[in-house]
mmCIF file with all atom_site columns, C-alpha atoms in Angstrom:
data_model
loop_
_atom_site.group_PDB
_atom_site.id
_atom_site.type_symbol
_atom_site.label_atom_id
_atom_site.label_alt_id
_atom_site.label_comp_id
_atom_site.label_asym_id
_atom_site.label_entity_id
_atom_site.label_seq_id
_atom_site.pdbx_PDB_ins_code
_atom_site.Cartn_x
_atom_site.Cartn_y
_atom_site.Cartn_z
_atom_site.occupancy
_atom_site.B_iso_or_equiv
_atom_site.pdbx_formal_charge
_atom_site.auth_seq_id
_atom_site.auth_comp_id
_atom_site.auth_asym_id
_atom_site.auth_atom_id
_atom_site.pdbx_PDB_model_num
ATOM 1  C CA . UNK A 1 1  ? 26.638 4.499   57.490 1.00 92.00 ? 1  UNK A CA 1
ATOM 2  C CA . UNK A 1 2  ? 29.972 5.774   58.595 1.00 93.00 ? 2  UNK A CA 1
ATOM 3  C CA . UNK A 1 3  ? 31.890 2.529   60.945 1.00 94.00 ? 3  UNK A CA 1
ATOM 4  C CA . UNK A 1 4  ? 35.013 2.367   63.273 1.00 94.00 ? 4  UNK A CA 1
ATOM 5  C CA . UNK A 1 5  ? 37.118 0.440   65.176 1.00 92.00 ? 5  UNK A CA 1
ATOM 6  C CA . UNK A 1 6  ? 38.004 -3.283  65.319 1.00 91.00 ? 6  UNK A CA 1
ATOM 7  C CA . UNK A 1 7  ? 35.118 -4.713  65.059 1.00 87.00 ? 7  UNK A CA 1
ATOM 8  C CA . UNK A 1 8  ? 33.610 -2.137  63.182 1.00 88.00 ? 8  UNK A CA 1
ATOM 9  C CA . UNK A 1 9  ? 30.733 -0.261  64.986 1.00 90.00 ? 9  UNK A CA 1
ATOM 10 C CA . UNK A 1 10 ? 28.253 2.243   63.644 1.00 91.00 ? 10 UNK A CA 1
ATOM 11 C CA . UNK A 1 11 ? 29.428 5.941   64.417 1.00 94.00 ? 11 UNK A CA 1
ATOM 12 C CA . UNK A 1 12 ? 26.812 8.256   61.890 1.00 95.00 ? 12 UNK A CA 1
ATOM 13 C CA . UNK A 1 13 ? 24.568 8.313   58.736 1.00 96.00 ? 13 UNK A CA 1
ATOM 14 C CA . UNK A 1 14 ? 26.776 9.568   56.128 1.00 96.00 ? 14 UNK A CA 1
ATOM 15 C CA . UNK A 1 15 ? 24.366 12.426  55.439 1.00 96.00 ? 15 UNK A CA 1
ATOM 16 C CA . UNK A 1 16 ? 27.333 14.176  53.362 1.00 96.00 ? 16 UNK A CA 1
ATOM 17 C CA . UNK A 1 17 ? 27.084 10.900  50.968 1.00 96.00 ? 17 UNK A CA 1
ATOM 18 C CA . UNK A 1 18 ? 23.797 10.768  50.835 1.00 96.00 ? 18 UNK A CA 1
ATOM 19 C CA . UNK A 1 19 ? 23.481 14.472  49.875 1.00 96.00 ? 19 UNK A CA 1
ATOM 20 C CA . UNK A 1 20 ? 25.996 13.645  46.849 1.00 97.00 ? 20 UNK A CA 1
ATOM 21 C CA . UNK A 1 21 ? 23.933 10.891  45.338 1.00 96.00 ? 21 UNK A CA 1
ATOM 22 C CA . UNK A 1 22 ? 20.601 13.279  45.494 1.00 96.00 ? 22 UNK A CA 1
ATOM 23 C CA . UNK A 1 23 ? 18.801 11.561  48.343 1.00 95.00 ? 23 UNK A CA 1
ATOM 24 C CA . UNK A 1 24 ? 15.854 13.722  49.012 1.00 95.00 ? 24 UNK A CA 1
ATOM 25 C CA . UNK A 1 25 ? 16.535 15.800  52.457 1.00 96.00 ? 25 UNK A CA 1
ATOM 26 C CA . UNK A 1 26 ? 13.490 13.894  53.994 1.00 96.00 ? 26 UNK A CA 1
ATOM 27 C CA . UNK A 1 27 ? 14.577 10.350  53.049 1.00 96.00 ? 27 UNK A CA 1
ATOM 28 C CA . UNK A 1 28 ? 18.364 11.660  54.777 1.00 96.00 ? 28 UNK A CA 1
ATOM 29 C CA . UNK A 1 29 ? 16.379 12.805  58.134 1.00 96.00 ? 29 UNK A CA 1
ATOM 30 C CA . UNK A 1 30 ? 14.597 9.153   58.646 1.00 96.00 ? 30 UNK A CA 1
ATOM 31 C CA . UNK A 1 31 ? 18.349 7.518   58.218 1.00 96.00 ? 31 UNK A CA 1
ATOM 32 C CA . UNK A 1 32 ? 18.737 9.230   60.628 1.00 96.00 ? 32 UNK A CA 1
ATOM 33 C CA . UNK A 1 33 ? 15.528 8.489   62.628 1.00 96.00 ? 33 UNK A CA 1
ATOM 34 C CA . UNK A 1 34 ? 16.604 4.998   61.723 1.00 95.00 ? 34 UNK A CA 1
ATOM 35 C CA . UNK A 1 35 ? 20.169 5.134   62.965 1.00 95.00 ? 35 UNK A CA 1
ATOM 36 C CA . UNK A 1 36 ? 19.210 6.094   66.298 1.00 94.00 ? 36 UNK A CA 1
ATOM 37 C CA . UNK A 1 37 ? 16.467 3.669   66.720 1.00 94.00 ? 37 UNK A CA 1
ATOM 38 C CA . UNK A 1 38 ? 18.483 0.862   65.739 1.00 93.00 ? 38 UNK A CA 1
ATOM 39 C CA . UNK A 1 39 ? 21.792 1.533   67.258 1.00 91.00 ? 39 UNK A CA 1
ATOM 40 C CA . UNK A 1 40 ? 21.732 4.103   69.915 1.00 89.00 ? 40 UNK A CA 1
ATOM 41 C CA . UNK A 1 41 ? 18.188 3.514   71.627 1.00 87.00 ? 41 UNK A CA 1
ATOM 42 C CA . UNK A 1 42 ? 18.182 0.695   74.174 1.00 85.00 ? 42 UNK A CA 1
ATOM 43 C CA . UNK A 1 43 ? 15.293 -1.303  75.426 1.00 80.00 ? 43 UNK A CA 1
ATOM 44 C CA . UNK A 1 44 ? 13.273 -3.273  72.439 1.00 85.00 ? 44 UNK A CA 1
ATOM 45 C CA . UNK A 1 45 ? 14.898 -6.169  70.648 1.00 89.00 ? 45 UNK A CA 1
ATOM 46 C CA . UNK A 1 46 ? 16.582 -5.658  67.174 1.00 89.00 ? 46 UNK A CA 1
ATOM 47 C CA . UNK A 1 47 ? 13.936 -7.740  65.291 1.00 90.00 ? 47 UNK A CA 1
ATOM 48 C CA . UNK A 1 48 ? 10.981 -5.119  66.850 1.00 93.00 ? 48 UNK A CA 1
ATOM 49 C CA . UNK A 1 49 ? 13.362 -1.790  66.114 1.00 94.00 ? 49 UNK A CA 1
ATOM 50 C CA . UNK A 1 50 ? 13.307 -3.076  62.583 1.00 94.00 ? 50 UNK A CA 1
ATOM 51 C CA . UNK A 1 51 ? 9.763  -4.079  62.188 1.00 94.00 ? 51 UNK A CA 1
ATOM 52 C CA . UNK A 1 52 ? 8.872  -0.597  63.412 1.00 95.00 ? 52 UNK A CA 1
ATOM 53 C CA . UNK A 1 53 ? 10.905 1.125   61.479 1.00 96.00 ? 53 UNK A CA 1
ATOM 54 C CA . UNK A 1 54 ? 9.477  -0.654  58.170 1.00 96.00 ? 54 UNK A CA 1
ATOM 55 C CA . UNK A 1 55 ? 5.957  0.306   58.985 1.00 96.00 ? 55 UNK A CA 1
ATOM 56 C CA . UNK A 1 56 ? 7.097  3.979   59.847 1.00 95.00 ? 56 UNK A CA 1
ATOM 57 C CA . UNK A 1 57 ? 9.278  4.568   56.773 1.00 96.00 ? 57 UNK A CA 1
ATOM 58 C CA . UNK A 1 58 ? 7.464  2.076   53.993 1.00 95.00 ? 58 UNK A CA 1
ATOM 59 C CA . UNK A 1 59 ? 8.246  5.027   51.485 1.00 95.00 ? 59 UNK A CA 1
ATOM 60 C CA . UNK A 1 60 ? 11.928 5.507   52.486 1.00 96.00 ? 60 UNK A CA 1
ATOM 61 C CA . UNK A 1 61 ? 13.815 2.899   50.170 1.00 95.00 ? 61 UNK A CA 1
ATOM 62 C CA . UNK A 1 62 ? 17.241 3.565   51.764 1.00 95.00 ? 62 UNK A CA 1
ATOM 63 C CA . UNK A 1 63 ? 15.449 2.551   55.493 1.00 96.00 ? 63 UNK A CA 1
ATOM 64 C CA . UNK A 1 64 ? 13.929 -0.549  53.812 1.00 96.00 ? 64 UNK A CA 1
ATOM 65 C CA . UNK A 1 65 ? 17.401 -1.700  52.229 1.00 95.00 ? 65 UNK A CA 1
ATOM 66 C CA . UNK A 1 66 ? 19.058 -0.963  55.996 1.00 94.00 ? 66 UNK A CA 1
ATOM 67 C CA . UNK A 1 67 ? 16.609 -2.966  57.836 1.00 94.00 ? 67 UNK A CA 1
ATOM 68 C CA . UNK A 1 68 ? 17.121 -5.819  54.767 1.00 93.00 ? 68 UNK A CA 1
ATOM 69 C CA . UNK A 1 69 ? 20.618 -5.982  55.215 1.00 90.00 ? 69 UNK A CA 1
ATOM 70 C CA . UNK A 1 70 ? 20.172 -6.554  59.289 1.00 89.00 ? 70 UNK A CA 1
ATOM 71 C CA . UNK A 1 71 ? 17.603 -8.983  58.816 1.00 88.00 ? 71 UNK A CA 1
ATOM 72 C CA . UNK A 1 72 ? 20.235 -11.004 56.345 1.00 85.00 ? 72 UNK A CA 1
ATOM 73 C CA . UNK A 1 73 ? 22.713 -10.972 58.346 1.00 83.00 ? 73 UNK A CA 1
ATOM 74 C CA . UNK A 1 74 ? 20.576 -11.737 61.574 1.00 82.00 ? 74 UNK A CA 1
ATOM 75 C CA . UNK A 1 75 ? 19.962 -15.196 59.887 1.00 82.00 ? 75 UNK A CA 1
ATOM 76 C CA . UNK A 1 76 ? 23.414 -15.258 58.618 1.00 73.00 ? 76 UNK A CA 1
ATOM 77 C CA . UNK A 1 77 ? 23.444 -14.462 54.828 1.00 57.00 ? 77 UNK A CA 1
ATOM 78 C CA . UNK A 1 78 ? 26.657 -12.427 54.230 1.00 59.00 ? 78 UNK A CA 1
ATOM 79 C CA . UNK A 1 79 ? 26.745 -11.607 58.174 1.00 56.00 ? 79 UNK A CA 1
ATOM 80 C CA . UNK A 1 80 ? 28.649 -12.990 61.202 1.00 59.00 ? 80 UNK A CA 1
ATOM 81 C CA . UNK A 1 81 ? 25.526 -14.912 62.675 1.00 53.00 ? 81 UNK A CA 1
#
């Protein structure tokens, strides 16, 4: 993910990255998917964004690792919670 400002907020995916370190196109478009659900879309809690996303993109490891990292620091391993 690409962040900015003080406190650091999501801006993009960093597709450009991604594409570098030979993440399959498909795996780059549901980061993407992803991104929007969880930080652009309103309405649904967090905790349900990230439950749906894990049943949409089981296969997607970079997805899976995303919504691991919010869960941790939703409970306040290595986050602000």
């Amino acid at each position: 993910m690409i962040v900015e400002g003080n406190p650091a907020e999501v801006r993009a995916v960093n597709s450009i990255a991604m594409t570098r370190r030979g993440y399959d196109p498909e795996h780059i478009e549901a980061m993407k998917v992803a991104y929007k659900k969880l930080f652009r879309d309103n309405g649904a809690a967090m905790t349900e964004k990230i439950i749906e996303l894990r049943e949409l993109y089981s296969d997607v490891p970079a997805v899976i690792r995303l919504c691991d990292a919010l869960d941790a620091a939703a409970i306040g391993v290595h986050g602000r919670a």
